[in-house]
PDB file of N, CA and C in Angstrom:
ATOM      1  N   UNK A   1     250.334  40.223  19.431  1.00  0.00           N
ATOM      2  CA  UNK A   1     251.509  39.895  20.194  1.00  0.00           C
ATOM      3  C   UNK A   1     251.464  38.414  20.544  1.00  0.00           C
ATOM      4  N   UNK A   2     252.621  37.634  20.011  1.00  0.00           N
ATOM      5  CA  UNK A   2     252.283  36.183  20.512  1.00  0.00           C
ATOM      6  C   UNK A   2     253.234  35.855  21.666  1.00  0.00           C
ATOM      7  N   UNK A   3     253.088  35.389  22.438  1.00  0.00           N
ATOM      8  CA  UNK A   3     253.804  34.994  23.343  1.00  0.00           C
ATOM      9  C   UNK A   3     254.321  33.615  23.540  1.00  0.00           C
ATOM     10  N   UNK A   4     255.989  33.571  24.345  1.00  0.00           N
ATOM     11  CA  UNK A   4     256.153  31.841  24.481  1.00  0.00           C
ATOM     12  C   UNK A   4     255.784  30.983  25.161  1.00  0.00           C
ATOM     13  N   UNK A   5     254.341  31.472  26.013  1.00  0.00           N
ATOM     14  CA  UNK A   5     253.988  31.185  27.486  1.00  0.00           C
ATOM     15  C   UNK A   5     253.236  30.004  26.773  1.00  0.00           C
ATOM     16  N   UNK A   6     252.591  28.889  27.084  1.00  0.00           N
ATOM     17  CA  UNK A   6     251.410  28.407  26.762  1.00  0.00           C
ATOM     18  C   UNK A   6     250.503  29.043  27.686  1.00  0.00           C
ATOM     19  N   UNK A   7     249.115  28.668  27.145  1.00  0.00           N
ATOM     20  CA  UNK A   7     248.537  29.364  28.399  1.00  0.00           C
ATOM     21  C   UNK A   7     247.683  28.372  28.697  1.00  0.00           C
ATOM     22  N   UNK A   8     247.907  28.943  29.883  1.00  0.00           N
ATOM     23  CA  UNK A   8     247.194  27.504  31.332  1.00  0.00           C
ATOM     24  C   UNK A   8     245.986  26.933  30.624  1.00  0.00           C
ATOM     25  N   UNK A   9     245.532  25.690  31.604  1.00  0.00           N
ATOM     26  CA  UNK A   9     244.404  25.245  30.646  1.00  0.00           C
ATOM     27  C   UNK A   9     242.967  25.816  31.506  1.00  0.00           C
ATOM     28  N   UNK A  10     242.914  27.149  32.456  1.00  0.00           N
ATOM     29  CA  UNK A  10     241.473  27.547  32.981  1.00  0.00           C
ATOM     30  C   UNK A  10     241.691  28.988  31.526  1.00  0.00           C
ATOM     31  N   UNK A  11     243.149  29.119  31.223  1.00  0.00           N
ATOM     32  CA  UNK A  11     242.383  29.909  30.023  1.00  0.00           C
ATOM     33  C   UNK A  11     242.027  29.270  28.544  1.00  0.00           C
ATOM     34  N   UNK A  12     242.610  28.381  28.526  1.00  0.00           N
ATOM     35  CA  UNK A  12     242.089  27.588  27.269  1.00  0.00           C
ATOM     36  C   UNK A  12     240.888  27.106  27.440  1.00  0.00           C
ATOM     37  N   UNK A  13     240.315  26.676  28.851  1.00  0.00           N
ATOM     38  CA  UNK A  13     238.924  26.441  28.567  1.00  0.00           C
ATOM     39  C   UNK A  13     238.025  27.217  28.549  1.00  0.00           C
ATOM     40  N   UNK A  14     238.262  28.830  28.799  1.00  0.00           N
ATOM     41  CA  UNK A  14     237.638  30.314  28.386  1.00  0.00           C
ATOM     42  C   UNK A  14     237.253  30.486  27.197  1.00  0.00           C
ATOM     43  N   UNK A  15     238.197  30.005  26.135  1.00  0.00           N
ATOM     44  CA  UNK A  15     237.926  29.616  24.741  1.00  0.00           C
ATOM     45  C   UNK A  15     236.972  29.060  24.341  1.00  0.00           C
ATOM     46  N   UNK A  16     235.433  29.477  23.765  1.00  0.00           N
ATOM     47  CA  UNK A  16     234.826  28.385  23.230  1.00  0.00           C
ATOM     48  C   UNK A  16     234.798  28.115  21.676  1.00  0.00           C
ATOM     49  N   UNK A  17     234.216  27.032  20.787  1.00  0.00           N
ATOM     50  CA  UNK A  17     234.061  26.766  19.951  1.00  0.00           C
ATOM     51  C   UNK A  17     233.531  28.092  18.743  1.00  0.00           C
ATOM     52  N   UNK A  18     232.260  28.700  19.542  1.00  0.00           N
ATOM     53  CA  UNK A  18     231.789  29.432  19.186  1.00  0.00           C
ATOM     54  C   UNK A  18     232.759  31.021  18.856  1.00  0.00           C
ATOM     55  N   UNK A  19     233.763  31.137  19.604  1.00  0.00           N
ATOM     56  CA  UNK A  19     234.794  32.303  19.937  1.00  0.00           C
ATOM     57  C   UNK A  19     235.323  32.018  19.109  1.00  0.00           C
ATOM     58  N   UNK A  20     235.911  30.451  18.632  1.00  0.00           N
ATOM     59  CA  UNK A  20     236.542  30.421  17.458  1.00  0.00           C
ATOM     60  C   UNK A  20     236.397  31.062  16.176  1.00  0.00           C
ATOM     61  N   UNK A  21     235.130  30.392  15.879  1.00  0.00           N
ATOM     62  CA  UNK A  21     234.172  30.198  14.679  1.00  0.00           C
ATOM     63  C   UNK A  21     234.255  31.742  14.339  1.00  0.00           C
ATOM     64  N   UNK A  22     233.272  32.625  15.324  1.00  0.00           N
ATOM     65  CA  UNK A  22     233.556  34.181  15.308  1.00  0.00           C
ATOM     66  C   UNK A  22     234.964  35.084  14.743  1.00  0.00           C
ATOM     67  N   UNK A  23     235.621  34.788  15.525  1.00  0.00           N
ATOM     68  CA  UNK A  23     237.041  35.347  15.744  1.00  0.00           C
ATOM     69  C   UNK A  23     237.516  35.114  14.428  1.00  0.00           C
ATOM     70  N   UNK A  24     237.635  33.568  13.525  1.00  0.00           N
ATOM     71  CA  UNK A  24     238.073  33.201  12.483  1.00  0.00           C
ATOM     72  C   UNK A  24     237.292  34.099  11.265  1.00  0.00           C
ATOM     73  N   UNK A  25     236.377  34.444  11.315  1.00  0.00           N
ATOM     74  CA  UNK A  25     236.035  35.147  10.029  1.00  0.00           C
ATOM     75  C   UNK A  25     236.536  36.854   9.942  1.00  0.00           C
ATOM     76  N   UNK A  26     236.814  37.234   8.654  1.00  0.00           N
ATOM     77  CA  UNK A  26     237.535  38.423   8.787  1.00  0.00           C
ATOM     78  C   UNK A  26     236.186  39.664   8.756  1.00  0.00           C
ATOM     79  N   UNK A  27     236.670  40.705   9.249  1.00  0.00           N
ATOM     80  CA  UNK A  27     235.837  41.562   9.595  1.00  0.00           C
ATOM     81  C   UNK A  27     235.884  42.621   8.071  1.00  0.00           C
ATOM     82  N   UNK A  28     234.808  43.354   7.795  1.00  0.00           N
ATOM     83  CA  UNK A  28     235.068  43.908   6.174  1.00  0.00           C
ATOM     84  C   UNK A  28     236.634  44.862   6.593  1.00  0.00           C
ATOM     85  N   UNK A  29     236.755  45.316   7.520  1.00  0.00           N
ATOM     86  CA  UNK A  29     238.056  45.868   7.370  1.00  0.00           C
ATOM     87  C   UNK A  29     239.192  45.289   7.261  1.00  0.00           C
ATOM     88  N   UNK A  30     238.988  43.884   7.910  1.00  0.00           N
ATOM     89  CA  UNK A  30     240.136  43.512   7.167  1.00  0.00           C
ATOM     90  C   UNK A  30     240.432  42.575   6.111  1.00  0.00           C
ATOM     91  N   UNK A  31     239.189  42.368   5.307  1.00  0.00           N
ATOM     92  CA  UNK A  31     238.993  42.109   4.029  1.00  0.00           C
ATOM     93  C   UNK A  31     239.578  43.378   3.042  1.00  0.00           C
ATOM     94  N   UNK A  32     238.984  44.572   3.358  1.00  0.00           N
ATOM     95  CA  UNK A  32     239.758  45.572   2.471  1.00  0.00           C
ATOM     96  C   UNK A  32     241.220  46.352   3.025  1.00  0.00           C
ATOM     97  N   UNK A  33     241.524  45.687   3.844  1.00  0.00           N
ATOM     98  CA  UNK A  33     243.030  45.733   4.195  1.00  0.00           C
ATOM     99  C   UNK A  33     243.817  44.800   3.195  1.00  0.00           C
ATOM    100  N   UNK A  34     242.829  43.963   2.589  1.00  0.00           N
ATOM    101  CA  UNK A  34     243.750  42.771   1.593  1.00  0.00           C
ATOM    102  C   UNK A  34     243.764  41.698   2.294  1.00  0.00           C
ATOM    103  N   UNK A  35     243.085  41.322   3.634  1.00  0.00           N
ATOM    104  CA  UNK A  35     243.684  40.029   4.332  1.00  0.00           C
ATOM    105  C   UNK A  35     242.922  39.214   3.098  1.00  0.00           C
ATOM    106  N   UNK A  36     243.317  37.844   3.192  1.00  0.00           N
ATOM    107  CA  UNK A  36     243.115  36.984   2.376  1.00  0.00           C
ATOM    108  C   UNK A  36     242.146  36.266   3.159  1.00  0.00           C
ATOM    109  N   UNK A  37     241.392  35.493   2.214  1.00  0.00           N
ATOM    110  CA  UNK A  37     240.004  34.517   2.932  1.00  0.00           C
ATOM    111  C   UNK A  37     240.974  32.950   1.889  1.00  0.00           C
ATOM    112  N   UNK A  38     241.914  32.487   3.414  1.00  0.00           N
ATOM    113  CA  UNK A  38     242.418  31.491   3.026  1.00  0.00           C
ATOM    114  C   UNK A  38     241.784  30.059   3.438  1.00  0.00           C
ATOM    115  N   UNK A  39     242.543  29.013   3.763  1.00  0.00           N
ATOM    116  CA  UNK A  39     242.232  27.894   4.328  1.00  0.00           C
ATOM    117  C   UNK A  39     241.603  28.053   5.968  1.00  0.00           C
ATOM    118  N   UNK A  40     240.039  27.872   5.601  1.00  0.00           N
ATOM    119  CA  UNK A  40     239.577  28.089   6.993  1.00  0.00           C
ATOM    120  C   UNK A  40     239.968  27.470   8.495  1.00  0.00           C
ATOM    121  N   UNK A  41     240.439  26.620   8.281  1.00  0.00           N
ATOM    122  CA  UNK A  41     241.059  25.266   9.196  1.00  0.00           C
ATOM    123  C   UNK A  41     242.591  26.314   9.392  1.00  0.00           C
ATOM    124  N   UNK A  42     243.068  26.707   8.688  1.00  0.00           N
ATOM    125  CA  UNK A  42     244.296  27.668   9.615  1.00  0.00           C
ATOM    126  C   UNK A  42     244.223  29.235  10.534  1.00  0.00           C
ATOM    127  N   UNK A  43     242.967  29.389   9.749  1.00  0.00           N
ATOM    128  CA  UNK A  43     241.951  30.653  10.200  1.00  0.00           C
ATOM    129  C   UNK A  43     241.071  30.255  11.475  1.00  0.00           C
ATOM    130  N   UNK A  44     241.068  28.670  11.428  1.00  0.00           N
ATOM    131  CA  UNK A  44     240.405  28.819  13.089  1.00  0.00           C
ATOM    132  C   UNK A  44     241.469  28.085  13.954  1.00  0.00           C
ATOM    133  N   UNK A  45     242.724  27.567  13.374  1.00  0.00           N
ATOM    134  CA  UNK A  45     244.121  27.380  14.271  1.00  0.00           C
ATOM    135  C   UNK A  45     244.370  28.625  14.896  1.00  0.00           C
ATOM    136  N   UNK A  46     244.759  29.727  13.386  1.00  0.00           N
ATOM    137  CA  UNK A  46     245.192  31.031  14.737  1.00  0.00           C
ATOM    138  C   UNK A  46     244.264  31.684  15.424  1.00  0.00           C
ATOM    139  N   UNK A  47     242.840  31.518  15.162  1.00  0.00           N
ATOM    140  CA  UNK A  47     241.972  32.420  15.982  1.00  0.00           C
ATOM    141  C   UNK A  47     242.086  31.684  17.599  1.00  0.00           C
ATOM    142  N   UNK A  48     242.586  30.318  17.469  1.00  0.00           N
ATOM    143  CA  UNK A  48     241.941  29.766  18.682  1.00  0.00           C
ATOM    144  C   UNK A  48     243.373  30.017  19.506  1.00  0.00           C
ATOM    145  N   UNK A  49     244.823  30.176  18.771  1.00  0.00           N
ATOM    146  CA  UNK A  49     246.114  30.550  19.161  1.00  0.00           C
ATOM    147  C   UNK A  49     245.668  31.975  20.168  1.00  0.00           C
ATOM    148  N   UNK A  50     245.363  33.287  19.187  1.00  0.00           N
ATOM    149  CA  UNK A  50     244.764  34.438  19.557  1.00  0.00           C
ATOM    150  C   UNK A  50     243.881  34.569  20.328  1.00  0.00           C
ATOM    151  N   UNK A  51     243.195  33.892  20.713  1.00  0.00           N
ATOM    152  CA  UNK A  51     242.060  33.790  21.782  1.00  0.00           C
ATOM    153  C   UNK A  51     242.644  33.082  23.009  1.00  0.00           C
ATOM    154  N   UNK A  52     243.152  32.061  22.622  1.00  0.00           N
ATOM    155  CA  UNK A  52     244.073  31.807  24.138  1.00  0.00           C
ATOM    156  C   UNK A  52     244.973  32.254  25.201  1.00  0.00           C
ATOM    157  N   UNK A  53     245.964  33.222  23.517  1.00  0.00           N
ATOM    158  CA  UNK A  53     246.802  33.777  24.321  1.00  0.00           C
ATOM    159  C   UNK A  53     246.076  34.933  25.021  1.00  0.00           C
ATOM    160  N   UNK A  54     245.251  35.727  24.432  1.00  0.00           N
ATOM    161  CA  UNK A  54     244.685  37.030  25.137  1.00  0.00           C
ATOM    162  C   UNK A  54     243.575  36.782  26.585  1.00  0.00           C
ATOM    163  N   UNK A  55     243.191  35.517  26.735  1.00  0.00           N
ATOM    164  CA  UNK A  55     242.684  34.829  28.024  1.00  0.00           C
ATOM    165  C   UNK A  55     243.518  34.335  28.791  1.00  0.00           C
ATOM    166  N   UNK A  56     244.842  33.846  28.565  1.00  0.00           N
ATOM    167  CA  UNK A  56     245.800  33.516  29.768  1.00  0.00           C
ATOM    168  C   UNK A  56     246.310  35.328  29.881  1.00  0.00           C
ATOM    169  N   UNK A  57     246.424  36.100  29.348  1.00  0.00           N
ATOM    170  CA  UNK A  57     246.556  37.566  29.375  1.00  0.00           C
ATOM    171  C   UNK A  57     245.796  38.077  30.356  1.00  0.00           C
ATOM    172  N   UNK A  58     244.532  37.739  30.286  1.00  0.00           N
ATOM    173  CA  UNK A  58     243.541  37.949  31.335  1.00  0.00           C
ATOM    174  C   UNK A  58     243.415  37.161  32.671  1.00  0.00           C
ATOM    175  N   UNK A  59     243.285  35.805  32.607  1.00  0.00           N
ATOM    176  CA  UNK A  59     243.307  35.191  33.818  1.00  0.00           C
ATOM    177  C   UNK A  59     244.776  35.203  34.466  1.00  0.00           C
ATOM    178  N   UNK A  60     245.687  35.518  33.720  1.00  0.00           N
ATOM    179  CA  UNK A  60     247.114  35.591  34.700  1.00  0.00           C
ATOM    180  C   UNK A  60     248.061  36.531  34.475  1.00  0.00           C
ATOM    181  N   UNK A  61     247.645  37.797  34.701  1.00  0.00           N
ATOM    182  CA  UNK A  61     248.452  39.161  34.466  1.00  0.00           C
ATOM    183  C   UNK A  61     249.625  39.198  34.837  1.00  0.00           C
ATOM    184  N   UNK A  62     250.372  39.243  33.986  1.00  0.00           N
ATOM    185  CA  UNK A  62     252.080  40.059  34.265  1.00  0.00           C
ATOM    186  C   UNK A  62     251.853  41.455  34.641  1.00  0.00           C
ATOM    187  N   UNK A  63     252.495  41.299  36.086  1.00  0.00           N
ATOM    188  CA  UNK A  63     252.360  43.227  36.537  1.00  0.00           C
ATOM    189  C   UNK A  63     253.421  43.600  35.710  1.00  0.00           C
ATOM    190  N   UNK A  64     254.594  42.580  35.613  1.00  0.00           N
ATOM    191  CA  UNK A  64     255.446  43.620  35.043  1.00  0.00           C
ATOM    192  C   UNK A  64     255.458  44.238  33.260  1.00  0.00           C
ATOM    193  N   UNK A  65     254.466  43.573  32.658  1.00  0.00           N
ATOM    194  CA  UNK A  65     253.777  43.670  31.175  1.00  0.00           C
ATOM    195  C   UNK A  65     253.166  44.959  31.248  1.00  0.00           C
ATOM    196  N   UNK A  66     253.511  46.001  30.631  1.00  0.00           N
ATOM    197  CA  UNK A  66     252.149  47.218  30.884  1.00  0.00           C
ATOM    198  C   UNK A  66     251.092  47.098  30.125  1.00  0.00           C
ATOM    199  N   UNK A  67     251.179  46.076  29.454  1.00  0.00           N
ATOM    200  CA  UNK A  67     249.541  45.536  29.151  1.00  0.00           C
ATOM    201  C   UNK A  67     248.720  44.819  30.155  1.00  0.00           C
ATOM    202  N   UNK A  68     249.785  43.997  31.293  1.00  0.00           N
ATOM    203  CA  UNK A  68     248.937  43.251  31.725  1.00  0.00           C
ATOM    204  C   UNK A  68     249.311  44.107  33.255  1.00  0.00           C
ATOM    205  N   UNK A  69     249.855  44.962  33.388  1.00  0.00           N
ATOM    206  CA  UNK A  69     249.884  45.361  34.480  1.00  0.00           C
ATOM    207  C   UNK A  69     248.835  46.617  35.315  1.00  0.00           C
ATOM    208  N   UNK A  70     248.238  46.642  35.786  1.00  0.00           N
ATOM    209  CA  UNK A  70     247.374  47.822  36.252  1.00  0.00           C
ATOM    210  C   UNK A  70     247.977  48.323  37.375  1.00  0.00           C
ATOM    211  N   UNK A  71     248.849  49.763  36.818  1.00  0.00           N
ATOM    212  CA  UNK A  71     249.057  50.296  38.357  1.00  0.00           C
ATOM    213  C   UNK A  71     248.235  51.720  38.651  1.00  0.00           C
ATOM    214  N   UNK A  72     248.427  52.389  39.374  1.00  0.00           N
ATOM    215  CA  UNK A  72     248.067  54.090  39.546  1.00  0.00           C
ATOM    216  C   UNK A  72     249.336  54.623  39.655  1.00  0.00           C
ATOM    217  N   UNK A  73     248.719  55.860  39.038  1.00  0.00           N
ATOM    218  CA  UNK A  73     249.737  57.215  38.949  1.00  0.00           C
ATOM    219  C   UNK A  73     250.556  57.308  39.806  1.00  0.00           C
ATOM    220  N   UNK A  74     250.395  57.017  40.980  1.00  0.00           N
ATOM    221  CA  UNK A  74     251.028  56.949  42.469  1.00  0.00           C
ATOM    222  C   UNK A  74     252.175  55.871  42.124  1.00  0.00           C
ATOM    223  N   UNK A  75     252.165  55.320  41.455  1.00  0.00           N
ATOM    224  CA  UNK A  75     253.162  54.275  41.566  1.00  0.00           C
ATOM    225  C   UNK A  75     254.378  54.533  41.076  1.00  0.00           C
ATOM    226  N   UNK A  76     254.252  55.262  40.003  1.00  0.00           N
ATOM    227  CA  UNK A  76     255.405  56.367  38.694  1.00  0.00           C
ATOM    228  C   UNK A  76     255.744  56.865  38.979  1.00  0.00           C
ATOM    229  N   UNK A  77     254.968  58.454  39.790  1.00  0.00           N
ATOM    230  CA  UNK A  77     255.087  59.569  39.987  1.00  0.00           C
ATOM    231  C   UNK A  77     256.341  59.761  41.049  1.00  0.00           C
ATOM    232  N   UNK A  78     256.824  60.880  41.201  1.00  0.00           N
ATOM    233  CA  UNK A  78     257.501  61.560  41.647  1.00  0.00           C
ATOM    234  C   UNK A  78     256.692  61.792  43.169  1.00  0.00           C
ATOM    235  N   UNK A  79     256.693  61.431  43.965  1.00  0.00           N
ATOM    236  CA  UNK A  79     256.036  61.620  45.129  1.00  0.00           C
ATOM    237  C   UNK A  79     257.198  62.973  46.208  1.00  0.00           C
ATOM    238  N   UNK A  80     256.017  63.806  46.299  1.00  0.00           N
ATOM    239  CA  UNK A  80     257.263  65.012  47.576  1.00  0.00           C
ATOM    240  C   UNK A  80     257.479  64.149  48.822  1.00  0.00           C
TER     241      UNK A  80
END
């Protein structure tokens, strides 16, 4: 999911080099999904895109996102 937010820079600096590096190589599943082992330099552009966005995800939750929102049952429910 990409989002139009940038994300702040305490989550971009959550990001390290090393997260990149990781993140950028494909995992055997998705080598035999067909992903392609393209230009590594765009493979660690979007890993570091993907890693940012999912750390401003974390350091700054949208309640109203139900990904980023944590509520309880109590909150939905039908209360008597």
């Amino acid at each position: 999911m990409v989002t139009q937010k940038e994300p702040s820079p305490e989550a971009l600096a959550n990001v390290t080099e090393d997260n990149i590096r990781t993140r950028s190589e494909l995992l055997p599943e998705e080598k035999a999904a067909g992903a392609a082992d393209g230009d590594p330099g765009m493979a660690e552009a979007a890993a570091e895109v993907i890693l940012a966005e999912s750390e401003e995800r974390t350091v700054n939750p949208d309640p109203d996102d139900a990904q980023g929102g944590h509520r309880q049952s109590s909150d939905t429910a039908d209360l008597p």
